Amino acid sequence: MACEQETANTLREAGFRVTPQRLLVASALRHAGRHLSAAEIADEVRTVYPMVDLSTVYRTVEMLKRLQLATVTDMGGDDLLFEWSAGEAHHHLICSTCRRMQVLDHRYLERLAEEVGRDFGFQADLQHFAIFGVCQECREGAKT
Amino acid sequence: MACEQETANTLREAGFRVTPQRLLVASALRHAGRHLSAAEIADEVRTVYPMVDLSTVYRTVEMLKRLQLATVTDMGGDDLLFEWSAGEAHHHLICSTCRRMQVLDHRYLERLAEEVGRDFGFQADLQHFAIFGVCQECREGAKT
DNA sequence: GTTGGTGCAAATGATTTGCAAAAGG
DNA sequence: CCTTTTGCAAATCATTTGCACCAAC
């Protein structure tokens, strides 16, 4: 599978060893197409490789983060969420009332990043932003 | 003290009872002029009222949040930080490398809030935003 | 063979919760 | 009085860590 080869090469080049656990965690994230909690990643990996430990998932995800292959986000829930990040930068609008989430295109934040870089020399990490608030439906519902 | 009266009135109007613990937590936040952790609030309150419990601090801060008198932010540290929010909306640039923090004026985020409201009907809660990244000094240091 | 990685089990530590006693209105 | 609030102590629960064994290279 091309994906696994690619991941394996990236790991090796960075000086990390290639293990089935690491490939499976990466694969789970890559193909999920959404945010996964550590427990969800473990569940997914265990369908193939039943004895992986949660601590291995955390350790692997930490490594993927350093390699910029994955992002970690606190979406306000009980646990951290992980996502494959090789794709386009994107962001989320999270409704504090109904917990629903919608995707926000990166161009909404591009200008902010530029301004902050220009004015403060601050290189903002805006790969993955969570904006909390109240969504349209909940606002309309609240009027009742 | 005028501040305490004001807080007391707000609580009463909202149907909450007024207790010394609540007034002291509010006062600690109001006069700190910076972010405080739950433990720091407790320390501050205990200089006046030694027997307050951490759980009371958490419960009170939760109430102040509902009343929009305080904000809660995860600044990437081990614990949540609380701040009095009656003042101007403002934001922070947090350096992932040196952990230093600088204040970002609200106007940088105003436009974003407008756009998101216009395009999605989403009422973004941008009272207090944390933007992570690398500050100028650390970027220059890294070049070495 | 070395070194780094894994599973297991136990620790961590901020936040939450149950409950009886105390205090607000 | 009748609730709400508090302090205390215990629970929670995601994440981290120590360590002995195992697997990459």
mmCIF file of N, CA and C (backbone and C1' of nucleotides) in Angstrom, chain B residues 1-12 16-38 40-46 48-49 52 56-65 67-71 82-87, chain D residues 6:
data_model
loop_
_atom_site.group_PDB
_atom_site.id
_atom_site.type_symbol
_atom_site.label_atom_id
_atom_site.label_comp_id
_atom_site.label_asym_id
_atom_site.label_seq_id
_atom_site.Cartn_x
_atom_site.Cartn_y
_atom_site.Cartn_z
ATOM 1 N N MET B 1 -17.086 48.555 49.480
ATOM 2 C CA MET B 1 -16.352 48.623 48.197
ATOM 3 C C MET B 1 -17.316 48.488 47.015
ATOM 4 N N ALA B 2 -17.222 49.417 46.124
ATOM 5 C CA ALA B 2 -18.167 49.476 45.004
ATOM 6 C C ALA B 2 -18.177 48.187 44.178
ATOM 7 N N CYS B 3 -17.004 47.640 43.942
ATOM 8 C CA CYS B 3 -16.896 46.440 43.131
ATOM 9 C C CYS B 3 -17.743 45.314 43.693
ATOM 10 N N GLU B 4 -17.619 45.105 44.987
ATOM 11 C CA GLU B 4 -18.318 43.988 45.623
ATOM 12 C C GLU B 4 -19.832 44.165 45.526
ATOM 13 N N GLN B 5 -20.270 45.411 45.725
ATOM 14 C CA GLN B 5 -21.695 45.703 45.611
ATOM 15 C C GLN B 5 -22.211 45.354 44.228
ATOM 16 N N GLU B 6 -21.434 45.735 43.263
ATOM 17 C CA GLU B 6 -21.817 45.487 41.873
ATOM 18 C C GLU B 6 -21.933 43.984 41.615
ATOM 19 N N THR B 7 -20.931 43.249 42.058
ATOM 20 C CA THR B 7 -20.963 41.796 41.888
ATOM 21 C C THR B 7 -22.162 41.207 42.622
ATOM 22 N N ALA B 8 -22.363 41.660 43.850
ATOM 23 C CA ALA B 8 -23.466 41.144 44.654
ATOM 24 C C ALA B 8 -24.800 41.365 43.942
ATOM 25 N N ASN B 9 -24.983 42.536 43.400
ATOM 26 C CA ASN B 9 -26.235 42.822 42.702
ATOM 27 C C ASN B 9 -26.436 41.920 41.500
ATOM 28 N N THR B 10 -25.337 41.745 40.735
ATOM 29 C CA THR B 10 -25.438 40.882 39.560
ATOM 30 C C THR B 10 -25.852 39.477 39.955
ATOM 31 N N LEU B 11 -25.240 38.966 41.008
ATOM 32 C CA LEU B 11 -25.574 37.617 41.470
ATOM 33 C C LEU B 11 -27.047 37.537 41.871
ATOM 34 N N ARG B 12 -27.470 38.484 42.669
ATOM 35 C CA ARG B 12 -28.851 38.458 43.154
ATOM 36 C C ARG B 12 -29.835 38.517 41.994
ATOM 37 N N PHE B 16 -28.802 33.966 42.040
ATOM 38 C CA PHE B 16 -27.820 33.258 42.848
ATOM 39 C C PHE B 16 -27.722 33.915 44.212
ATOM 40 N N ARG B 17 -27.355 33.146 45.181
ATOM 41 C CA ARG B 17 -27.164 33.728 46.507
ATOM 42 C C ARG B 17 -25.795 34.376 46.609
ATOM 43 N N VAL B 18 -25.736 35.374 47.465
ATOM 44 C CA VAL B 18 -24.474 36.091 47.645
ATOM 45 C C VAL B 18 -23.759 35.528 48.859
ATOM 46 N N THR B 19 -22.559 35.051 48.651
ATOM 47 C CA THR B 19 -21.775 34.507 49.759
ATOM 48 C C THR B 19 -20.401 35.154 49.751
ATOM 49 N N PRO B 20 -19.755 35.174 50.897
ATOM 50 C CA PRO B 20 -18.400 35.749 50.935
ATOM 51 C C PRO B 20 -17.454 35.045 49.975
ATOM 52 N N GLN B 21 -17.582 33.719 49.878
ATOM 53 C CA GLN B 21 -16.704 32.996 48.960
ATOM 54 C C GLN B 21 -16.833 33.531 47.538
ATOM 55 N N ARG B 22 -18.060 33.716 47.117
ATOM 56 C CA ARG B 22 -18.280 34.168 45.745
ATOM 57 C C ARG B 22 -17.746 35.568 45.528
ATOM 58 N N LEU B 23 -17.985 36.426 46.499
ATOM 59 C CA LEU B 23 -17.486 37.790 46.350
ATOM 60 C C LEU B 23 -15.960 37.813 46.310
ATOM 61 N N LEU B 24 -15.351 36.953 47.127
ATOM 62 C CA LEU B 24 -13.891 36.957 47.174
ATOM 63 C C LEU B 24 -13.280 36.395 45.900
ATOM 64 N N VAL B 25 -13.891 35.350 45.353
ATOM 65 C CA VAL B 25 -13.381 34.807 44.096
ATOM 66 C C VAL B 25 -13.503 35.861 43.002
ATOM 67 N N ALA B 26 -14.649 36.511 42.935
ATOM 68 C CA ALA B 26 -14.849 37.551 41.925
ATOM 69 C C ALA B 26 -13.840 38.676 42.104
ATOM 70 N N SER B 27 -13.649 39.067 43.346
ATOM 71 C CA SER B 27 -12.730 40.164 43.619
ATOM 72 C C SER B 27 -11.293 39.795 43.246
ATOM 73 N N ALA B 28 -10.908 38.570 43.569
ATOM 74 C CA ALA B 28 -9.547 38.124 43.236
ATOM 75 C C ALA B 28 -9.316 38.228 41.735
ATOM 76 N N LEU B 29 -10.301 37.764 40.967
ATOM 77 C CA LEU B 29 -10.158 37.815 39.514
ATOM 78 C C LEU B 29 -10.151 39.251 39.019
ATOM 79 N N ARG B 30 -11.063 40.044 39.559
ATOM 80 C CA ARG B 30 -11.212 41.401 39.071
ATOM 81 C C ARG B 30 -9.940 42.214 39.282
ATOM 82 N N HIS B 31 -9.319 42.022 40.431
ATOM 83 C CA HIS B 31 -8.167 42.858 40.736
ATOM 84 C C HIS B 31 -6.827 42.248 40.351
ATOM 85 N N ALA B 32 -6.850 41.006 39.918
ATOM 86 C CA ALA B 32 -5.589 40.375 39.539
ATOM 87 C C ALA B 32 -5.033 41.047 38.284
ATOM 88 N N GLY B 33 -5.914 41.385 37.377
ATOM 89 C CA GLY B 33 -5.452 42.000 36.136
ATOM 90 C C GLY B 33 -4.672 41.038 35.260
ATOM 91 N N ARG B 34 -4.834 39.765 35.541
ATOM 92 C CA ARG B 34 -4.162 38.771 34.700
ATOM 93 C C ARG B 34 -4.878 37.434 34.861
ATOM 94 N N HIS B 35 -4.393 36.421 34.176
ATOM 95 C CA HIS B 35 -4.984 35.101 34.269
ATOM 96 C C HIS B 35 -4.583 34.449 35.573
ATOM 97 N N LEU B 36 -5.518 33.768 36.192
ATOM 98 C CA LEU B 36 -5.212 33.018 37.405
ATOM 99 C C LEU B 36 -5.678 31.580 37.241
ATOM 100 N N SER B 37 -4.904 30.667 37.800
ATOM 101 C CA SER B 37 -5.364 29.283 37.842
ATOM 102 C C SER B 37 -6.291 29.135 39.045
ATOM 103 N N ALA B 38 -7.012 28.031 39.091
ATOM 104 C CA ALA B 38 -7.911 27.786 40.215
ATOM 105 C C ALA B 38 -7.141 27.827 41.524
ATOM 106 N N GLU B 40 -4.394 29.465 42.197
ATOM 107 C CA GLU B 40 -3.995 30.831 42.518
ATOM 108 C C GLU B 40 -5.164 31.624 43.085
ATOM 109 N N ILE B 41 -6.335 31.412 42.518
ATOM 110 C CA ILE B 41 -7.523 32.084 43.055
ATOM 111 C C ILE B 41 -7.731 31.662 44.500
ATOM 112 N N ALA B 42 -7.622 30.355 44.749
ATOM 113 C CA ALA B 42 -7.818 29.847 46.105
ATOM 114 C C ALA B 42 -6.814 30.480 47.064
ATOM 115 N N ASP B 43 -5.554 30.549 46.648
ATOM 116 C CA ASP B 43 -4.531 31.169 47.495
ATOM 117 C C ASP B 43 -4.910 32.604 47.845
ATOM 118 N N GLU B 44 -5.316 33.313 46.811
ATOM 119 C CA GLU B 44 -5.675 34.718 46.996
ATOM 120 C C GLU B 44 -6.843 34.859 47.964
ATOM 121 N N VAL B 45 -7.878 34.068 47.742
ATOM 122 C CA VAL B 45 -9.065 34.139 48.593
ATOM 123 C C VAL B 45 -8.725 33.756 50.033
ATOM 124 N N ARG B 46 -7.839 32.790 50.175
ATOM 125 C CA ARG B 46 -7.510 32.283 51.516
ATOM 126 C C ARG B 46 -6.748 33.281 52.368
ATOM 127 N N VAL B 48 -7.771 36.019 52.973
ATOM 128 C CA VAL B 48 -8.837 36.676 53.723
ATOM 129 C C VAL B 48 -9.718 35.671 54.437
ATOM 130 N N TYR B 49 -9.923 34.537 53.766
ATOM 131 C CA TYR B 49 -10.949 33.593 54.193
ATOM 132 C C TYR B 49 -10.330 32.208 54.054
ATOM 133 N N VAL B 52 -11.651 28.244 52.365
ATOM 134 C CA VAL B 52 -12.316 27.912 51.091
ATOM 135 C C VAL B 52 -11.681 26.727 50.405
ATOM 136 N N THR B 56 -15.026 24.827 45.612
ATOM 137 C CA THR B 56 -15.836 26.043 45.641
ATOM 138 C C THR B 56 -15.339 27.039 44.601
ATOM 139 N N VAL B 57 -14.032 27.117 44.465
ATOM 140 C CA VAL B 57 -13.472 28.001 43.442
ATOM 141 C C VAL B 57 -13.961 27.564 42.065
ATOM 142 N N TYR B 58 -13.874 26.276 41.796
ATOM 143 C CA TYR B 58 -14.321 25.786 40.496
ATOM 144 C C TYR B 58 -15.801 26.076 40.284
ATOM 145 N N ARG B 59 -16.600 25.808 41.309
ATOM 146 C CA ARG B 59 -18.035 26.031 41.163
ATOM 147 C C ARG B 59 -18.346 27.513 40.950
ATOM 148 N N THR B 60 -17.631 28.349 41.648
ATOM 149 C CA THR B 60 -17.882 29.786 41.532
ATOM 150 C C THR B 60 -17.468 30.317 40.168
ATOM 151 N N VAL B 61 -16.322 29.872 39.718
ATOM 152 C CA VAL B 61 -15.823 30.328 38.426
ATOM 153 C C VAL B 61 -16.763 29.883 37.310
ATOM 154 N N GLU B 62 -17.292 28.695 37.451
ATOM 155 C CA GLU B 62 -18.270 28.193 36.484
ATOM 156 C C GLU B 62 -19.490 29.117 36.441
ATOM 157 N N MET B 63 -19.918 29.550 37.612
ATOM 158 C CA MET B 63 -21.050 30.465 37.700
ATOM 159 C C MET B 63 -20.723 31.820 37.081
ATOM 160 N N LEU B 64 -19.530 32.316 37.362
ATOM 161 C CA LEU B 64 -19.120 33.607 36.798
ATOM 162 C C LEU B 64 -19.036 33.518 35.276
ATOM 163 N N LYS B 65 -18.661 32.365 34.810
ATOM 164 C CA LYS B 65 -18.593 32.171 33.359
ATOM 165 C C LYS B 65 -19.991 32.281 32.773
ATOM 166 N N LEU B 67 -22.417 33.880 33.874
ATOM 167 C CA LEU B 67 -22.861 35.272 33.972
ATOM 168 C C LEU B 67 -22.028 36.185 33.081
ATOM 169 N N GLN B 68 -21.111 35.589 32.342
ATOM 170 C CA GLN B 68 -20.234 36.342 31.458
ATOM 171 C C GLN B 68 -19.351 37.325 32.211
ATOM 172 N N LEU B 69 -19.052 37.016 33.448
ATOM 173 C CA LEU B 69 -18.168 37.884 34.220
ATOM 174 C C LEU B 69 -16.728 37.389 34.164
ATOM 175 N N ALA B 70 -16.567 36.146 33.740
ATOM 176 C CA ALA B 70 -15.209 35.601 33.673
ATOM 177 C C ALA B 70 -15.057 34.729 32.432
ATOM 178 N N THR B 71 -13.825 34.595 31.971
ATOM 179 C CA THR B 71 -13.550 33.699 30.853
ATOM 180 C C THR B 71 -12.639 32.576 31.312
ATOM 181 N N PHE B 82 -8.297 31.384 34.429
ATOM 182 C CA PHE B 82 -9.513 32.178 34.513
ATOM 183 C C PHE B 82 -9.153 33.652 34.541
ATOM 184 N N GLU B 83 -10.032 34.466 33.986
ATOM 185 C CA GLU B 83 -9.765 35.898 33.941
ATOM 186 C C GLU B 83 -11.072 36.672 34.015
ATOM 187 N N TRP B 84 -11.013 37.812 34.674
ATOM 188 C CA TRP B 84 -12.155 38.705 34.733
ATOM 189 C C TRP B 84 -12.381 39.259 33.339
ATOM 190 N N SER B 85 -13.625 39.292 32.902
ATOM 191 C CA SER B 85 -13.837 39.599 31.491
ATOM 192 C C SER B 85 -14.695 40.825 31.250
ATOM 193 N N ALA B 86 -14.916 41.626 32.272
ATOM 194 C CA ALA B 86 -15.742 42.807 32.055
ATOM 195 C C ALA B 86 -15.027 43.829 31.170
ATOM 196 N N GLY B 87 -13.719 43.714 31.100
ATOM 197 C CA GLY B 87 -12.947 44.696 30.339
ATOM 198 C C GLY B 87 -13.031 44.474 28.832
ATOM 199 P P DT D 6 -20.765 28.699 47.640
ATOM 200 O "O5'" DT D 6 -20.209 27.810 48.836
ATOM 201 C "C5'" DT D 6 -20.313 28.291 50.161
ATOM 202 C "C4'" DT D 6 -19.831 27.230 51.129
ATOM 203 C "C3'" DT D 6 -18.462 26.660 50.775
ATOM 204 O "O3'" DT D 6 -17.562 26.920 51.849
ATOM 205 C "C1'" DT D 6 -20.061 24.920 51.225
#
